[in-house]
JSON list of C-alpha atoms in Angstrom, two decimals:
[
{"chain": "A", "resi": 1, "resn": "UNK", "atom": "CA", "xyz": [-4.59, 2.86, 19.02]},
{"chain": "A", "resi": 2, "resn": "UNK", "atom": "CA", "xyz": [-3.13, 1.78, 15.74]},
{"chain": "A", "resi": 3, "resn": "UNK", "atom": "CA", "xyz": [-2.06, 4.05, 12.66]},
{"chain": "A", "resi": 4, "resn": "UNK", "atom": "CA", "xyz": [-0.73, 3.76, 9.08]},
{"chain": "A", "resi": 5, "resn": "UNK", "atom": "CA", "xyz": [1.19, 6.74, 7.62]},
{"chain": "A", "resi": 6, "resn": "UNK", "atom": "CA", "xyz": [1.97, 6.74, 4.29]},
{"chain": "A", "resi": 7, "resn": "UNK", "atom": "CA", "xyz": [4.95, 8.69, 2.68]},
{"chain": "A", "resi": 8, "resn": "UNK", "atom": "CA", "xyz": [6.49, 8.91, -0.87]},
{"chain": "A", "resi": 9, "resn": "UNK", "atom": "CA", "xyz": [3.68, 10.20, -3.04]},
{"chain": "A", "resi": 10, "resn": "UNK", "atom": "CA", "xyz": [4.36, 12.93, -5.47]},
{"chain": "A", "resi": 11, "resn": "UNK", "atom": "CA", "xyz": [4.59, 14.38, -8.96]},
{"chain": "A", "resi": 12, "resn": "UNK", "atom": "CA", "xyz": [6.46, 12.68, -11.45]},
{"chain": "A", "resi": 13, "resn": "UNK", "atom": "CA", "xyz": [6.79, 12.40, -15.32]},
{"chain": "A", "resi": 14, "resn": "UNK", "atom": "CA", "xyz": [5.46, 9.64, -17.65]},
{"chain": "A", "resi": 15, "resn": "UNK", "atom": "CA", "xyz": [7.85, 6.66, -17.44]},
{"chain": "A", "resi": 16, "resn": "UNK", "atom": "CA", "xyz": [9.33, 7.65, -14.05]},
{"chain": "A", "resi": 17, "resn": "UNK", "atom": "CA", "xyz": [8.97, 5.97, -10.64]},
{"chain": "A", "resi": 18, "resn": "UNK", "atom": "CA", "xyz": [8.26, 6.73, -7.20]},
{"chain": "A", "resi": 19, "resn": "UNK", "atom": "CA", "xyz": [8.57, 4.63, -3.82]},
{"chain": "A", "resi": 20, "resn": "UNK", "atom": "CA", "xyz": [5.66, 4.55, -1.44]},
{"chain": "A", "resi": 21, "resn": "UNK", "atom": "CA", "xyz": [5.99, 3.58, 2.18]},
{"chain": "A", "resi": 22, "resn": "UNK", "atom": "CA", "xyz": [3.69, 2.99, 4.58]},
{"chain": "A", "resi": 23, "resn": "UNK", "atom": "CA", "xyz": [4.47, 2.55, 8.22]},
{"chain": "A", "resi": 24, "resn": "UNK", "atom": "CA", "xyz": [2.36, 0.72, 10.97]},
{"chain": "A", "resi": 25, "resn": "UNK", "atom": "CA", "xyz": [2.29, 2.43, 14.70]},
{"chain": "A", "resi": 26, "resn": "UNK", "atom": "CA", "xyz": [0.84, 1.75, 18.11]},
{"chain": "A", "resi": 27, "resn": "UNK", "atom": "CA", "xyz": [0.19, -1.29, 20.42]},
{"chain": "A", "resi": 28, "resn": "UNK", "atom": "CA", "xyz": [0.81, -3.86, 17.29]},
{"chain": "A", "resi": 29, "resn": "UNK", "atom": "CA", "xyz": [0.95, -7.45, 18.48]},
{"chain": "A", "resi": 30, "resn": "UNK", "atom": "CA", "xyz": [1.34, -8.94, 14.66]},
{"chain": "A", "resi": 31, "resn": "UNK", "atom": "CA", "xyz": [0.23, -7.62, 11.29]},
{"chain": "A", "resi": 32, "resn": "UNK", "atom": "CA", "xyz": [-0.59, -10.02, 8.47]},
{"chain": "A", "resi": 33, "resn": "UNK", "atom": "CA", "xyz": [-1.42, -9.45, 5.10]},
{"chain": "A", "resi": 34, "resn": "UNK", "atom": "CA", "xyz": [-0.88, -5.57, 3.77]},
{"chain": "A", "resi": 35, "resn": "UNK", "atom": "CA", "xyz": [-1.34, -4.06, 0.78]},
{"chain": "A", "resi": 36, "resn": "UNK", "atom": "CA", "xyz": [-1.99, -1.27, -1.26]},
{"chain": "A", "resi": 37, "resn": "UNK", "atom": "CA", "xyz": [-5.28, 0.20, -3.23]},
{"chain": "A", "resi": 38, "resn": "UNK", "atom": "CA", "xyz": [-5.52, 3.47, -5.07]},
{"chain": "A", "resi": 39, "resn": "UNK", "atom": "CA", "xyz": [-8.73, 5.94, -5.79]},
{"chain": "A", "resi": 40, "resn": "UNK", "atom": "CA", "xyz": [-8.10, 8.06, -9.14]},
{"chain": "A", "resi": 41, "resn": "UNK", "atom": "CA", "xyz": [-10.04, 11.03, -10.03]},
{"chain": "A", "resi": 42, "resn": "UNK", "atom": "CA", "xyz": [-13.72, 10.08, -10.47]},
{"chain": "A", "resi": 43, "resn": "UNK", "atom": "CA", "xyz": [-13.43, 6.22, -9.74]},
{"chain": "A", "resi": 44, "resn": "UNK", "atom": "CA", "xyz": [-13.81, 3.85, -7.44]},
{"chain": "A", "resi": 45, "resn": "UNK", "atom": "CA", "xyz": [-11.06, 2.54, -5.23]},
{"chain": "A", "resi": 46, "resn": "UNK", "atom": "CA", "xyz": [-9.20, -0.59, -6.87]},
{"chain": "A", "resi": 47, "resn": "UNK", "atom": "CA", "xyz": [-6.77, -3.11, -5.37]},
{"chain": "A", "resi": 48, "resn": "UNK", "atom": "CA", "xyz": [-3.33, -2.76, -6.42]},
{"chain": "A", "resi": 49, "resn": "UNK", "atom": "CA", "xyz": [-1.08, -4.85, -4.64]},
{"chain": "A", "resi": 50, "resn": "UNK", "atom": "CA", "xyz": [-0.91, -7.31, -1.33]},
{"chain": "A", "resi": 51, "resn": "UNK", "atom": "CA", "xyz": [1.83, -9.12, 0.35]},
{"chain": "A", "resi": 52, "resn": "UNK", "atom": "CA", "xyz": [1.90, -11.89, 2.99]},
{"chain": "A", "resi": 53, "resn": "UNK", "atom": "CA", "xyz": [3.58, -11.67, 6.59]},
{"chain": "A", "resi": 54, "resn": "UNK", "atom": "CA", "xyz": [5.90, -14.48, 4.68]},
{"chain": "A", "resi": 55, "resn": "UNK", "atom": "CA", "xyz": [6.52, -12.21, 1.56]},
{"chain": "A", "resi": 56, "resn": "UNK", "atom": "CA", "xyz": [4.18, -13.84, -0.92]},
{"chain": "A", "resi": 57, "resn": "UNK", "atom": "CA", "xyz": [3.20, -11.08, -3.34]},
{"chain": "A", "resi": 58, "resn": "UNK", "atom": "CA", "xyz": [0.35, -10.38, -5.76]},
{"chain": "A", "resi": 59, "resn": "UNK", "atom": "CA", "xyz": [-0.18, -7.59, -7.81]},
{"chain": "A", "resi": 60, "resn": "UNK", "atom": "CA", "xyz": [-3.12, -6.39, -10.27]},
{"chain": "A", "resi": 61, "resn": "UNK", "atom": "CA", "xyz": [-2.60, -7.14, -13.88]},
{"chain": "A", "resi": 62, "resn": "UNK", "atom": "CA", "xyz": [-2.61, -3.46, -14.68]},
{"chain": "A", "resi": 63, "resn": "UNK", "atom": "CA", "xyz": [0.61, -2.66, -12.80]},
{"chain": "A", "resi": 64, "resn": "UNK", "atom": "CA", "xyz": [2.14, -6.10, -13.03]},
{"chain": "A", "resi": 65, "resn": "UNK", "atom": "CA", "xyz": [5.38, -5.78, -14.05]},
{"chain": "A", "resi": 66, "resn": "UNK", "atom": "CA", "xyz": [5.77, -2.49, -13.43]},
{"chain": "A", "resi": 67, "resn": "UNK", "atom": "CA", "xyz": [4.93, -2.35, -9.56]},
{"chain": "A", "resi": 68, "resn": "UNK", "atom": "CA", "xyz": [6.59, -4.15, -6.72]},
{"chain": "A", "resi": 69, "resn": "UNK", "atom": "CA", "xyz": [5.40, -4.83, -3.20]},
{"chain": "A", "resi": 70, "resn": "UNK", "atom": "CA", "xyz": [7.68, -5.60, -0.36]},
{"chain": "A", "resi": 71, "resn": "UNK", "atom": "CA", "xyz": [7.84, -5.36, 3.19]},
{"chain": "A", "resi": 72, "resn": "UNK", "atom": "CA", "xyz": [9.94, -5.32, 6.41]},
{"chain": "A", "resi": 73, "resn": "UNK", "atom": "CA", "xyz": [8.54, -6.73, 9.22]},
{"chain": "A", "resi": 74, "resn": "UNK", "atom": "CA", "xyz": [11.09, -5.49, 11.56]},
{"chain": "A", "resi": 75, "resn": "UNK", "atom": "CA", "xyz": [10.05, -2.31, 10.88]},
{"chain": "A", "resi": 76, "resn": "UNK", "atom": "CA", "xyz": [6.16, -2.88, 10.19]},
{"chain": "A", "resi": 77, "resn": "UNK", "atom": "CA", "xyz": [6.66, -1.26, 6.99]},
{"chain": "A", "resi": 78, "resn": "UNK", "atom": "CA", "xyz": [5.33, -1.93, 3.59]},
{"chain": "A", "resi": 79, "resn": "UNK", "atom": "CA", "xyz": [6.33, -0.37, 0.42]},
{"chain": "A", "resi": 80, "resn": "UNK", "atom": "CA", "xyz": [5.12, -0.05, -3.32]},
{"chain": "A", "resi": 81, "resn": "UNK", "atom": "CA", "xyz": [7.79, 0.65, -6.07]},
{"chain": "A", "resi": 82, "resn": "UNK", "atom": "CA", "xyz": [6.19, 2.36, -8.79]},
{"chain": "A", "resi": 83, "resn": "UNK", "atom": "CA", "xyz": [8.02, 2.06, -12.36]},
{"chain": "A", "resi": 84, "resn": "UNK", "atom": "CA", "xyz": [7.28, 3.15, -15.83]},
{"chain": "A", "resi": 85, "resn": "UNK", "atom": "CA", "xyz": [4.36, 5.42, -14.47]},
{"chain": "A", "resi": 86, "resn": "UNK", "atom": "CA", "xyz": [1.60, 6.50, -16.56]},
{"chain": "A", "resi": 87, "resn": "UNK", "atom": "CA", "xyz": [-0.84, 9.20, -16.54]},
{"chain": "A", "resi": 88, "resn": "UNK", "atom": "CA", "xyz": [-3.74, 6.23, -15.49]},
{"chain": "A", "resi": 89, "resn": "UNK", "atom": "CA", "xyz": [-1.62, 5.81, -12.37]},
{"chain": "A", "resi": 90, "resn": "UNK", "atom": "CA", "xyz": [-2.81, 9.06, -11.15]},
{"chain": "A", "resi": 91, "resn": "UNK", "atom": "CA", "xyz": [-4.56, 8.36, -7.95]},
{"chain": "A", "resi": 92, "resn": "UNK", "atom": "CA", "xyz": [-4.74, 8.56, -4.06]},
{"chain": "A", "resi": 93, "resn": "UNK", "atom": "CA", "xyz": [-2.80, 5.39, -2.69]},
{"chain": "A", "resi": 94, "resn": "UNK", "atom": "CA", "xyz": [-3.81, 3.97, 0.38]},
{"chain": "A", "resi": 95, "resn": "UNK", "atom": "CA", "xyz": [-2.20, 1.13, 2.39]},
{"chain": "A", "resi": 96, "resn": "UNK", "atom": "CA", "xyz": [-3.97, -1.60, 4.39]},
{"chain": "A", "resi": 97, "resn": "UNK", "atom": "CA", "xyz": [-2.86, -4.08, 7.23]},
{"chain": "A", "resi": 98, "resn": "UNK", "atom": "CA", "xyz": [-4.42, -6.72, 8.90]},
{"chain": "A", "resi": 99, "resn": "UNK", "atom": "CA", "xyz": [-3.03, -5.91, 12.54]},
{"chain": "A", "resi": 100, "resn": "UNK", "atom": "CA", "xyz": [-3.57, -7.28, 15.93]},
{"chain": "A", "resi": 101, "resn": "UNK", "atom": "CA", "xyz": [-3.19, -4.64, 18.63]},
{"chain": "A", "resi": 102, "resn": "UNK", "atom": "CA", "xyz": [-2.63, -5.23, 22.70]},
{"chain": "A", "resi": 103, "resn": "UNK", "atom": "CA", "xyz": [-6.05, -6.01, 24.12]},
{"chain": "A", "resi": 104, "resn": "UNK", "atom": "CA", "xyz": [-8.00, -8.39, 21.47]},
{"chain": "A", "resi": 105, "resn": "UNK", "atom": "CA", "xyz": [-7.28, -11.46, 19.92]},
{"chain": "A", "resi": 106, "resn": "UNK", "atom": "CA", "xyz": [-8.32, -10.42, 16.32]},
{"chain": "A", "resi": 107, "resn": "UNK", "atom": "CA", "xyz": [-6.57, -9.09, 13.01]},
{"chain": "A", "resi": 108, "resn": "UNK", "atom": "CA", "xyz": [-8.43, -6.23, 12.23]},
{"chain": "A", "resi": 109, "resn": "UNK", "atom": "CA", "xyz": [-8.08, -4.16, 8.83]},
{"chain": "A", "resi": 110, "resn": "UNK", "atom": "CA", "xyz": [-6.40, -0.70, 9.14]},
{"chain": "A", "resi": 111, "resn": "UNK", "atom": "CA", "xyz": [-6.15, 1.92, 6.51]},
{"chain": "A", "resi": 112, "resn": "UNK", "atom": "CA", "xyz": [-3.99, 4.59, 6.14]},
{"chain": "A", "resi": 113, "resn": "UNK", "atom": "CA", "xyz": [-4.57, 8.65, 5.24]},
{"chain": "A", "resi": 114, "resn": "UNK", "atom": "CA", "xyz": [-3.52, 8.09, 1.45]},
{"chain": "A", "resi": 115, "resn": "UNK", "atom": "CA", "xyz": [-0.81, 9.71, -0.21]},
{"chain": "A", "resi": 116, "resn": "UNK", "atom": "CA", "xyz": [-1.12, 11.36, -3.97]},
{"chain": "A", "resi": 117, "resn": "UNK", "atom": "CA", "xyz": [0.58, 10.54, -6.75]},
{"chain": "A", "resi": 118, "resn": "UNK", "atom": "CA", "xyz": [0.33, 12.60, -9.91]},
{"chain": "A", "resi": 119, "resn": "UNK", "atom": "CA", "xyz": [1.87, 11.42, -13.28]},
{"chain": "A", "resi": 120, "resn": "UNK", "atom": "CA", "xyz": [2.17, 14.28, -15.98]},
{"chain": "A", "resi": 121, "resn": "UNK", "atom": "CA", "xyz": [2.14, 13.51, -19.58]}
]
């Protein structure tokens, strides 16, 4: 069984920073792309950032220049450094990973349980 566990969410003032972490655990053979999505109150879930195994990054335009995604392959962990936070960034943030576990030849998309980020004005 594979799990993605996020941490690092919380309450921060406008202009502040937070760093989210997400670690994959279980019988993992390999992890391809990892990424972050978010869902704000009353909004649909939206893609925020993604990173390949070789650390090629991509971020959504609305966070470009403020958020940075990175990963540590040895730790099966992806990070999201969020700077210059705005109230519109308030959301539950979910990490994802394309993971191959023991017993399969396929990479399957897994989701974390989400971590709340609240930015006060």
